Structure formats: C-alpha cells, structure tokens
Short mmCIF file of C-alpha atoms in Angstrom, two decimals:
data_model
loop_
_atom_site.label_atom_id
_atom_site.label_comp_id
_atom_site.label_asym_id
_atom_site.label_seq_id
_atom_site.Cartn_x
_atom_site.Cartn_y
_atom_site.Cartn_z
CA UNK A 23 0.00 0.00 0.00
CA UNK A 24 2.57 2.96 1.25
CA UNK A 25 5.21 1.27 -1.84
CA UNK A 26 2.18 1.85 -4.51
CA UNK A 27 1.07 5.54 -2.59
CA UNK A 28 5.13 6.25 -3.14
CA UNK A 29 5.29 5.03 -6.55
CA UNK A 30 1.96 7.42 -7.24
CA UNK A 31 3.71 10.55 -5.71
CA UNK A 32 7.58 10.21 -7.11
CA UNK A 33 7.06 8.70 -10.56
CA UNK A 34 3.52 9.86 -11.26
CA UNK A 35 3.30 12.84 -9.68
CA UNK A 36 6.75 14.46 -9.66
CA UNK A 37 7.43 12.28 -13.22
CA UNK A 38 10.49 11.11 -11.42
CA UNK A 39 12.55 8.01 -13.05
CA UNK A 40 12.52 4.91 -11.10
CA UNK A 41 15.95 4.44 -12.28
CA UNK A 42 17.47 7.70 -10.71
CA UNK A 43 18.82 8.36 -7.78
CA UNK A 44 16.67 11.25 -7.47
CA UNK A 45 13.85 8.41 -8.00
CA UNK A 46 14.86 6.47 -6.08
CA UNK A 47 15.46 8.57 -2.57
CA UNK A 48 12.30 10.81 -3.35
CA UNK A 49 10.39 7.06 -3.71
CA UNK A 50 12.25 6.01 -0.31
CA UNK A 51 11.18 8.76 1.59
CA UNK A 52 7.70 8.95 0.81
CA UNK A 53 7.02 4.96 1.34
CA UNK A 54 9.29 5.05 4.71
CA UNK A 55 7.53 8.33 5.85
CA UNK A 56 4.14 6.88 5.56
CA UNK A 57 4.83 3.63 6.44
CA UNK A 58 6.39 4.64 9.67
CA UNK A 59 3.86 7.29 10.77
CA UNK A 60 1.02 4.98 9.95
CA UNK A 61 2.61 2.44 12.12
CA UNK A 62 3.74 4.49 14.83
CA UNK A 63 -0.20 5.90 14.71
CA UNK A 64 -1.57 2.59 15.08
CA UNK A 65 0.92 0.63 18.04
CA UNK A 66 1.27 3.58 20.05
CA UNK A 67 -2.88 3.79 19.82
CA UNK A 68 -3.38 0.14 20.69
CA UNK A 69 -0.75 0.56 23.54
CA UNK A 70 -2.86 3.34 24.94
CA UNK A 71 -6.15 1.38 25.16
CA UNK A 72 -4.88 -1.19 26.60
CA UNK A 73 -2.85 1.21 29.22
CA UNK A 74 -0.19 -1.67 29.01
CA UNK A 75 2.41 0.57 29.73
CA UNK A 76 4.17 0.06 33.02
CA UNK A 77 5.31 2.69 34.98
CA UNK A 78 8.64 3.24 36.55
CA UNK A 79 7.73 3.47 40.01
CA UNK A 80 5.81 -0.20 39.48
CA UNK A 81 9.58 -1.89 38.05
CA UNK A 82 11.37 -0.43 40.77
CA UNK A 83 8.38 -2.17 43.04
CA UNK A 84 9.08 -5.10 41.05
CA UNK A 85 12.66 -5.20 41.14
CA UNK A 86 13.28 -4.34 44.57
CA UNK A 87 14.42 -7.23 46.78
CA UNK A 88 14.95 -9.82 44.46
CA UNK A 89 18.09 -11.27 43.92
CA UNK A 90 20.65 -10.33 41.89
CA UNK A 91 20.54 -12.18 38.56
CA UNK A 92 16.27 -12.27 38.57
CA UNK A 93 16.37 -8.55 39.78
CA UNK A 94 18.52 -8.22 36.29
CA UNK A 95 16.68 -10.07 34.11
CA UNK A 96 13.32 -8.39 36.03
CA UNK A 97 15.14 -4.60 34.89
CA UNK A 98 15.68 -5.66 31.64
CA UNK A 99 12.70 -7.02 30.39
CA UNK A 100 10.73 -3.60 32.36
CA UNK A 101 13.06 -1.49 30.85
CA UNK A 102 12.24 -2.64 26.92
CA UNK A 103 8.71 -2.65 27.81
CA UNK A 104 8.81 1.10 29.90
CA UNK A 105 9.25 4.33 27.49
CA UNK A 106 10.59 6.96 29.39
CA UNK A 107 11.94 10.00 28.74
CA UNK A 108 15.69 10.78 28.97
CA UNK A 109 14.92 13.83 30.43
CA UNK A 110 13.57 10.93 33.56
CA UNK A 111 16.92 9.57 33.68
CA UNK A 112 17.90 11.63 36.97
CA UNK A 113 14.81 10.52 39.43
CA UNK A 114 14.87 7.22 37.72
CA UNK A 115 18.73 6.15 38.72
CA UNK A 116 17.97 7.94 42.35
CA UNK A 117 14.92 5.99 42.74
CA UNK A 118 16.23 2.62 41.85
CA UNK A 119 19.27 3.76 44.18
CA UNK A 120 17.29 4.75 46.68
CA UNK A 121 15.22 1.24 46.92
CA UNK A 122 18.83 -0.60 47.22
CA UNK A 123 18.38 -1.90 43.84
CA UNK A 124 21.93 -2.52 43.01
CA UNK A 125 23.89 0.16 40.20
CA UNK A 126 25.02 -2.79 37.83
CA UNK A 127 20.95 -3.40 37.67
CA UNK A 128 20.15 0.03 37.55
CA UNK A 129 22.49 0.24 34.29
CA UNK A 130 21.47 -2.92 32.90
CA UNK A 131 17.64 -1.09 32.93
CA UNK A 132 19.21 2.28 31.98
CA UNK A 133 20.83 0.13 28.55
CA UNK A 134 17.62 -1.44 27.44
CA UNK A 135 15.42 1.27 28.10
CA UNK A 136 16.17 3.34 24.90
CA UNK A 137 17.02 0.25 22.85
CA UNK A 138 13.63 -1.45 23.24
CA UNK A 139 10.71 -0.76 23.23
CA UNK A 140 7.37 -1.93 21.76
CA UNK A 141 7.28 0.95 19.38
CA UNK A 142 10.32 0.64 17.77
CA UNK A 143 10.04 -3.30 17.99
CA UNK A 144 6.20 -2.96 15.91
CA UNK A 145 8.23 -0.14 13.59
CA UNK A 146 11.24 -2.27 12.87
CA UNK A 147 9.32 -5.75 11.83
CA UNK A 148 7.25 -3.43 9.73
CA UNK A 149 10.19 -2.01 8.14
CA UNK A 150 12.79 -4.72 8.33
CA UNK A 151 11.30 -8.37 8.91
CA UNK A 152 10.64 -10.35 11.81
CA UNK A 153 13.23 -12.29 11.92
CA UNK A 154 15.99 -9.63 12.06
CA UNK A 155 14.00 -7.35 14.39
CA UNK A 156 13.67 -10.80 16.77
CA UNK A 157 17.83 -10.85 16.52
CA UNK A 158 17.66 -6.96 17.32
CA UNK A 159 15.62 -7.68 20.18
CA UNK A 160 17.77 -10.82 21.77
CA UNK A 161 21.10 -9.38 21.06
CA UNK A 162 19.84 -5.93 23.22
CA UNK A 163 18.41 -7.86 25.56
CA UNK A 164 21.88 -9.92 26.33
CA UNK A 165 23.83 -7.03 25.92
CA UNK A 166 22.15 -5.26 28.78
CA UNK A 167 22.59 -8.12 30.83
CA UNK A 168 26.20 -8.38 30.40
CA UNK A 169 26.93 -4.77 30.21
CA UNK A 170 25.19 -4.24 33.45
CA UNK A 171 27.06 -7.10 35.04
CA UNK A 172 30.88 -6.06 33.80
CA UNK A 173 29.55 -2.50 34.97
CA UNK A 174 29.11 -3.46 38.52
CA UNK A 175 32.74 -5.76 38.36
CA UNK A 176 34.47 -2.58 38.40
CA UNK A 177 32.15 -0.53 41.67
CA UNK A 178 30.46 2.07 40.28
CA UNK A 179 28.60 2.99 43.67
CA UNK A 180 32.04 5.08 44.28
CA UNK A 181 31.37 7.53 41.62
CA UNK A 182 27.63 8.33 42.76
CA UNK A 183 27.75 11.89 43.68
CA UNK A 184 27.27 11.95 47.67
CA UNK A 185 24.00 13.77 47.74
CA UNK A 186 22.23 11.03 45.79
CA UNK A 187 22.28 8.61 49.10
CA UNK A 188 20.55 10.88 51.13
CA UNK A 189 18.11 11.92 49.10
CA UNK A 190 14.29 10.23 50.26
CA UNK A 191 11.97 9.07 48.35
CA UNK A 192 8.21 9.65 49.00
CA UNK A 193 5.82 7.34 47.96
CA UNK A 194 3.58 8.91 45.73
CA UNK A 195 -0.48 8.73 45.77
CA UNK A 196 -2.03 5.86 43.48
CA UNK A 197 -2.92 7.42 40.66
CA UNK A 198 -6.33 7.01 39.06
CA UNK A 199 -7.17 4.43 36.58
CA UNK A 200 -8.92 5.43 33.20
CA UNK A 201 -12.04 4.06 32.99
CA UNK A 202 -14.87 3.70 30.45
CA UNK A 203 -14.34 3.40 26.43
CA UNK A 204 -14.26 6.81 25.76
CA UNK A 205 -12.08 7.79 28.36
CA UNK A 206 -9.88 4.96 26.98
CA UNK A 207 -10.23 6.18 23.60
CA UNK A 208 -8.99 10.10 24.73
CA UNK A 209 -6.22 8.41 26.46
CA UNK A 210 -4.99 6.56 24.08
CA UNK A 211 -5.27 9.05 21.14
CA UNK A 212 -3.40 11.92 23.92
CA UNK A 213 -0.66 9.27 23.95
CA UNK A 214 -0.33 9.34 19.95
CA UNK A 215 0.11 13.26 19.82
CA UNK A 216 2.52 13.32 23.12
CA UNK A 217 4.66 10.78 21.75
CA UNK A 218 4.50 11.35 17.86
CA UNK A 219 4.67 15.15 18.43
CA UNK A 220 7.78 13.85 20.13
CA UNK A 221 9.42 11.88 18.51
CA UNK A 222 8.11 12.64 14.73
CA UNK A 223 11.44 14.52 14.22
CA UNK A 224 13.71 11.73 14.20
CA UNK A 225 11.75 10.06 12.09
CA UNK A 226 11.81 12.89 9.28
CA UNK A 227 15.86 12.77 10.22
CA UNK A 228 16.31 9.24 10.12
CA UNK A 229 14.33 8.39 6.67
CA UNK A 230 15.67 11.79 4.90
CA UNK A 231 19.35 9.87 5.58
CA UNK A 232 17.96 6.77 4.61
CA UNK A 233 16.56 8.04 1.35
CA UNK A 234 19.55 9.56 0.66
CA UNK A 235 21.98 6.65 1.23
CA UNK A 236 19.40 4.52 -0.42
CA UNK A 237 19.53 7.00 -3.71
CA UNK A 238 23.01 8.02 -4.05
CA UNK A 239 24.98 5.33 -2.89
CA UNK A 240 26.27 2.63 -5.55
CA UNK A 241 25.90 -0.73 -3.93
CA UNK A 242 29.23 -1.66 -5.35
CA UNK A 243 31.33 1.29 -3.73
CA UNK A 244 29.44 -0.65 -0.58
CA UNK A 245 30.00 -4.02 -1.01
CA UNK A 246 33.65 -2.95 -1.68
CA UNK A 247 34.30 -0.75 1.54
CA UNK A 248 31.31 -1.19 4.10
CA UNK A 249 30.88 -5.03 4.10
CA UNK A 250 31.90 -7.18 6.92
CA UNK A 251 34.58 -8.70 5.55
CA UNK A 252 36.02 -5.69 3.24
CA UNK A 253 36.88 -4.06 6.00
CA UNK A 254 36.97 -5.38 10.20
CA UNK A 255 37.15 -1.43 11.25
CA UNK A 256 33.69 -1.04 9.60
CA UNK A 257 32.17 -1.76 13.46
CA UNK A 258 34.24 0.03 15.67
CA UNK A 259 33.63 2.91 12.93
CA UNK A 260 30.01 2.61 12.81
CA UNK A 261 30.07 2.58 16.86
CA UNK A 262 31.56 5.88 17.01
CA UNK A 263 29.59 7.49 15.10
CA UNK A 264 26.36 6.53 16.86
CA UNK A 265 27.51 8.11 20.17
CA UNK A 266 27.10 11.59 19.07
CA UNK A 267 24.24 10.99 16.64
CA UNK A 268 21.15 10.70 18.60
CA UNK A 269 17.82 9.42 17.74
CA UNK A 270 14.97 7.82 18.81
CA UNK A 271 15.18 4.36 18.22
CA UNK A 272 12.24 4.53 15.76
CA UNK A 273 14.14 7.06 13.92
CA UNK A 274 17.08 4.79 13.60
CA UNK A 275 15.08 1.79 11.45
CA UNK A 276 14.85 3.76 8.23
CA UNK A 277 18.61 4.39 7.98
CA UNK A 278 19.16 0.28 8.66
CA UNK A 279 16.91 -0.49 6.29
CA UNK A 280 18.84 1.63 3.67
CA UNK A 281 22.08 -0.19 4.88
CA UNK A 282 21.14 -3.69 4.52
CA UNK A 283 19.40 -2.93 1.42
CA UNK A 284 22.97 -2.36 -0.28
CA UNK A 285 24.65 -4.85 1.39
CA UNK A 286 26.54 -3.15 4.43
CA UNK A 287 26.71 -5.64 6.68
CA UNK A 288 24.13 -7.16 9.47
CA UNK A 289 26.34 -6.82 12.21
CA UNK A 290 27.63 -3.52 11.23
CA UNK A 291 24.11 -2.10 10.67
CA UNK A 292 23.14 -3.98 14.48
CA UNK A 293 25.83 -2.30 16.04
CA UNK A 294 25.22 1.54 14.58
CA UNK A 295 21.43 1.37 15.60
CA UNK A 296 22.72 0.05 18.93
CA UNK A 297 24.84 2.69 19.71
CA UNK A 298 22.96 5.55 17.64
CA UNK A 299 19.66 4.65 20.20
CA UNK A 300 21.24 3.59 23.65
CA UNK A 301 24.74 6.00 23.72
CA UNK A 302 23.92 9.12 23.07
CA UNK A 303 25.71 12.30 24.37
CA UNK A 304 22.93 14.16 25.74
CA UNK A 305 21.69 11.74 28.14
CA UNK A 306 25.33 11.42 29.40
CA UNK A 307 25.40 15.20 29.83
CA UNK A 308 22.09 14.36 32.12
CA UNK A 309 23.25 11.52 34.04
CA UNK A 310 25.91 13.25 34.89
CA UNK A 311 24.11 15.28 37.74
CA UNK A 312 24.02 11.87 39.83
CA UNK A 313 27.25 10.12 38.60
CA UNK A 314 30.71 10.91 37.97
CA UNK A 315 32.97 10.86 34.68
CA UNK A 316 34.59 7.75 35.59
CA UNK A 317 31.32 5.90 36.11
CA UNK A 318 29.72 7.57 32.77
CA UNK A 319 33.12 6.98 30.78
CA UNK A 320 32.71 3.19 32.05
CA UNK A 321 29.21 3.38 30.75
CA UNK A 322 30.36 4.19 27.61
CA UNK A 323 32.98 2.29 27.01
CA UNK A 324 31.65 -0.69 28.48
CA UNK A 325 28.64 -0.28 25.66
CA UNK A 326 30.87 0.85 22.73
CA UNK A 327 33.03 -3.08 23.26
CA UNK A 328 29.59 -4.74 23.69
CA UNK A 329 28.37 -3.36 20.72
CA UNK A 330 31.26 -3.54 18.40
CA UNK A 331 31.18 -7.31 19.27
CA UNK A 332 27.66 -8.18 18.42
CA UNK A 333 28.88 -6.22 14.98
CA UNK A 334 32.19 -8.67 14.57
CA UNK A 335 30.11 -11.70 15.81
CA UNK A 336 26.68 -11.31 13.16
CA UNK A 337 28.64 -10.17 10.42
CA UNK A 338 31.40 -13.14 11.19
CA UNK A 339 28.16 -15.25 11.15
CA UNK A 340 26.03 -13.95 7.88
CA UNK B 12 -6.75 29.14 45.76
CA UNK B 13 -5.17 25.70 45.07
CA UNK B 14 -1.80 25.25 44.17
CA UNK B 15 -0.49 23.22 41.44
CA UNK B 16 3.17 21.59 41.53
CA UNK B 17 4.92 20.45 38.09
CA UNK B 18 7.58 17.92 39.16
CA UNK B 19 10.42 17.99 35.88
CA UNK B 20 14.04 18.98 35.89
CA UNK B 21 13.34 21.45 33.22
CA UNK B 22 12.78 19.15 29.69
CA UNK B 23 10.62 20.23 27.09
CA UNK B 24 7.67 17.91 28.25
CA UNK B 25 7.58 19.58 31.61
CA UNK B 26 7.76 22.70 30.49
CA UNK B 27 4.53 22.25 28.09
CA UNK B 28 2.36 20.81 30.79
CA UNK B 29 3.03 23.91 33.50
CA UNK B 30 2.00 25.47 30.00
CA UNK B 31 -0.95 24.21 29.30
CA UNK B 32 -2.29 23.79 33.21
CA UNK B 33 -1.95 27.88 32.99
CA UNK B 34 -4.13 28.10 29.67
CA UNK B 35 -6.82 25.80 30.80
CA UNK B 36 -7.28 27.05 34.46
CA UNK B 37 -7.38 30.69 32.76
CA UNK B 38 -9.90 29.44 30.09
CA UNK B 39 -12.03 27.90 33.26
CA UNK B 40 -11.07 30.85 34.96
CA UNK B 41 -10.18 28.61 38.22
CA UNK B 42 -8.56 29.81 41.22
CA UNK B 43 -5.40 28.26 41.20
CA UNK B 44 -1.62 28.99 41.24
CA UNK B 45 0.72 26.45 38.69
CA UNK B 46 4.33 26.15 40.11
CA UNK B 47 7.58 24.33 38.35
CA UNK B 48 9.58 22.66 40.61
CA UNK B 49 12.79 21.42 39.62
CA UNK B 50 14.69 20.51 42.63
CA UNK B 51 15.44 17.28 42.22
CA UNK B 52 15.11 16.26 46.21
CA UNK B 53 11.66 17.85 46.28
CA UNK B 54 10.87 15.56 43.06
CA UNK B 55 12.02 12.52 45.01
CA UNK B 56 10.20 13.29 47.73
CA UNK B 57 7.20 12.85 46.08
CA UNK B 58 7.98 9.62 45.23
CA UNK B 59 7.91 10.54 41.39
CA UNK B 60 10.27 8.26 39.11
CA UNK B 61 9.26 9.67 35.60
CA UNK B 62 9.00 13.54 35.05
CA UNK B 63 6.45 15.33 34.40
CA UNK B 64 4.61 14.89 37.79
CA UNK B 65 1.57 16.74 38.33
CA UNK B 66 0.95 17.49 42.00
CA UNK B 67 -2.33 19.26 43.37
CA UNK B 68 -2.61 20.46 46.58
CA UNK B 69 0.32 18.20 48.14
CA UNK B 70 -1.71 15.10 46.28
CA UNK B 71 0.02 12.94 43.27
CA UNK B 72 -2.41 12.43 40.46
CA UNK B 73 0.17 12.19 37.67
CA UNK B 74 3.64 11.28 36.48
CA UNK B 75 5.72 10.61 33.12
CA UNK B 76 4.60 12.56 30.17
CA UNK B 77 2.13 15.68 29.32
CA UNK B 78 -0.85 14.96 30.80
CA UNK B 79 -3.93 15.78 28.04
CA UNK B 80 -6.07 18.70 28.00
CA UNK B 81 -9.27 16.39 29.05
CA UNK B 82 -7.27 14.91 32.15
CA UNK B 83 -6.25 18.35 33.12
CA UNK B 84 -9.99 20.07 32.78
CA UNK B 85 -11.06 16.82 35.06
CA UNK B 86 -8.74 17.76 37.77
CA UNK B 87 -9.67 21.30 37.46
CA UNK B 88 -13.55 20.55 37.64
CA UNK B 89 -12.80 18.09 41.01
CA UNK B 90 -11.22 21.58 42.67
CA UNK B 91 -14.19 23.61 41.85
#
C-alpha cells in the first residue's frame, strides 16, 4: 500500500525516473515516511487502550528485593517494555538507588530502556522483517545483561555523587485508573500526539538519511568498503559514530533499512542502531548530575566493546 | 486558591504541561496557582520516578509525560 502511494507521488506525480537516484530517494522517503507514521499511529494507539504501559515506580516495586541475577533479568525485560523519557533519567537512577536496587541493575535497565521498546520493535518488523528485528531484540536484551554485570565488576557505587544517598523518596499517591471506552479512547489518542509530536522529528531525520543513502549510494562502492569482511574497522567505525548521533530508536530503522538494502553488513548495521539509540551524548550530559565521569566513561565504554562485538560476531556469522 | 506543583528537571515535556495547566485554568477561569519545581530532592520526595509529575494540593495524580487537556480540565472541575 505505502510502496504503490510512493510510486503514485515520485514517478507519477513528480514524473520522477525509477531508475534515478533522485527516483529512487524521493520514492524512499515517501514509502518510509508513511509507512512509519502509519505504524507508529496505530501501536502507540493500541498501547494506549490497553494502558499496558508500566510505569517506573511499578519496576522499581518489582525489582526491589529480588536477587541479583532475577532482579537483572526483572530490569531488563521492564526497561524494553517502559518508554521513558531521557529527560527521567535523573529521578529514575535515584529511585532505583534509593530502593537498594543494586547500580550494575540500575544500568542494565538504563541500557535497554532506549534500545527497546514496543514501538520501535512494531516499527522495525514493519520495516525490516521479523526475523531480524527478533535478533535486534535478543542481542539488546543480552547485551544489557552483560553490560550491566561487567559494569558493577568494576564498583560504580564510588562515583555516585554523595548527595544522591541521602536523598528520600516519597511514595507517591495511586494514581487514578482510566475508565470507560471513551475515556480509553482520549487516552490513548493523547498518547499518539505526546509521543508522535515527540518523537516525529527523528523520524523525518532518520528516513531523509535513509533516502539519501538509499539514492546516491552505488551498492558496489558498498559491497567494496562497508561489508563485513572488506573491512573489520567497519564496526568500531560505525560505533563511534552513533555516540554523538542521537535518535529515537524509531528514527534509527529507516537508515538500517537503507544499509542492509545495499549490502553493508548485518552486524555492522546492528551495532550503529545500537549505539545511535542507547549511547547518546545528551543523556550522558544528564546523568551526569548523579554520577561521575569515571562511572559515565565506564558506561560508555563498556557499551561501545559490547556493541562492536555483536557487529564482529553477526557479520562473522552472515 | 489551590496550588499546582509540576515535578520535571526542566525538559521540554515539563515545560509544556506547566504550560498548558496555565491556559486551561485561565480558560475555566479557576482559582489556582501552577508552580515548576525542579529541585530534584523535592521531586524525590514525592515519590515521582518519571517527570512530568503533576501534583495538586500536596496530592500525586500524575507522572511521566504531558498529561492531556481532558485529564487536566477533570482535575480542574474536582477543585471547583
């Protein structure tokens, strides 16, 4: 439906040539855009009525108490299925520390967080495939796990700034339920502008760079210099550059799809989204208020290995 | 004259809800006084984990994201 809507607009409508690179990025662009923004429309709708979206005060509830490797796994698996908002980072690491929820779980939530969630997941089988988005998922999911455990190896507690252990946490009121269909329905469509209007932007970014990798770039210059095996630095290289890029992690699946579809490989492509959704400078800048450099250089570099590894292993593997 | 709290360490989001708690108690022309609060010990001490919080009169009702323009003319009709 959104391929035949883009073939309408570029080639019919703009009397574009399939064959062009023009085309062929205007074509790219107008499918991804729809396709996206129709799906984003629809999951983030269907999340709302069913008000499936857990809270972080109800993880740290969860999590709390449990021992180590369950309280993990427990973080992990809330932390793909909780949005929140980086700008929550702060009273989200001082609540977990404040409930003596160990840091190396605190981090292993704080990794999966931005790399999961069901929006991007619904997004990236639309866009990509199942099965790739299902080796997306499981390769996130273990490298929280591990990156939260090495994390904690080295002590991070001695680079949370002093303040943060006396701080006390309230508990706050229950809040209301939604009841009824239409208050459902007003919910649920509040949620869809609130997060669209938020993160709509990224998407624009990510499929404009898509587009334009997917137009101009000959799949032979590439296969030649981006593929797994032309070149080893390819991951390490593709690593960096997703720490200052940030996006949204819907905003990343657009520029993967582009990448795959000339042949750059899987594990390359796993390890850019990786790094261009879960490192990202400006939620550094905002952790910092509650951790140290040491502790937030860790963080990074901890991630940046993990990731270039999954790159080495998938594209050692396809 | 009831006072409304805005829990957020200054993001976007929690800078459009103190926003649009001021336009809607002006349109209802309700009694009531919207303050940002940023500290983040104050924040904690509400037991709020995911910013924006919405706090009325010492009382949670809301936490992590914008809260919509129906939820917020509910609260304001409860206060009336």
């Amino acid at each position: 439906m959104f391929e035949a809507l883009a073939d309408a607009i570029a080639f019919d409508l703009f009397g574009l040539d399939p064959a062009s690179a023009v085309g062929a990025a205007v074509h790219f662009f107008i499918q991804d855009v729809t396709k996206i923004l129709a799906l984003l429309v629809g999951v983030i709708y269907a999340m709302g009525l069913l008000r499936a979206l857990l809270s972080p005060e109800r993880v740290r509830d969860y999590v709390r108490g449990k021992p180590r490797w369950l309280a993990r796994i427990l973080a992990i698996l809330l932390g793909a299925l909780t949005p929140f908002c980086s700008c929550s980072s702060v009273p989200l690491f001082v609540g977990f520390v404040e409930a003596g929820i160990p840091l190396g779980v605190t981090f292993s939530f704080l990794i999966a967080s931005p790399m999961i969630n069901e929006v991007a997941v619904v997004v990236l089988a639309g866009v990509i495939g199942w099965q790739l988005t299902a080796l997306y998922v499981a390769t996130g999911l273990t490298v929280a796990y591990v990156g939260g455990a090495v994390m904690e190896r080295f002590r991070p507690e001695r680079w949370v700034e002093p303040y943060v252990w006396d701080l006390q946490a309230g508990v706050g009121a229950p809040r209301p339920g939604v009841k009824g269909l239409r208050a459902r329905h007003d919910f649920a469509w509040g949620e869809v502008r609130e997060i669209v209007g938020r993160i709509w932007k990224w998407v624009i970014i990510g499929v404009a760079v898509g587009a334009v990798f997917h137009g101009f770039v000959p799949a032979e210059w590439v296969v030649a210099n981006l593929s797994g095996d032309a070149n080893p630095l390819v991951v390490p290289a593709a690593v960096a550059i997703g720490v200052p890029l940030y996006s949204n992690a819907t905003g990343v699946v657009p520029i993967a799809e582009a990448l795959l579809g000339k042949g750059v490989g899987l594990g390359t492509v796993l390890a850019l989204m990786m790094s261009i959704a879960a490192l990202s400078l400006p939620e550094m800048l905002i952790l910092r208020k509650v951790i140290r450099w040491p502790a937030l250089g860790l963080f990074a570099g901890v991630l940046a290995v993990a990731f270039t590894l999954v790159g080495w292993l998938f594209n050692a593997l396809s | 004259m009831h006072v409304i709290k805005v829990l957020g360490s200054g993001c976007a989001s929690c800078k459009r809800t103190a926003e649009r708690l001021e336009k809607i108690a002006r349109e209802l022309d309700a009694s009531v006084e919207v303050v940002k609060v940023e500290e983040l010990s104050e924040i904690m001490g509400y037991g709020v984990m995911a910013t924006p919080g919405v706090v009325i009169d010492e009382r949670v009702v809301h936490a992590g994201g914008v809260p919509s323009a129906l939820t917020i003319r509910g609260w304001l009709a409860e206060l009336s």
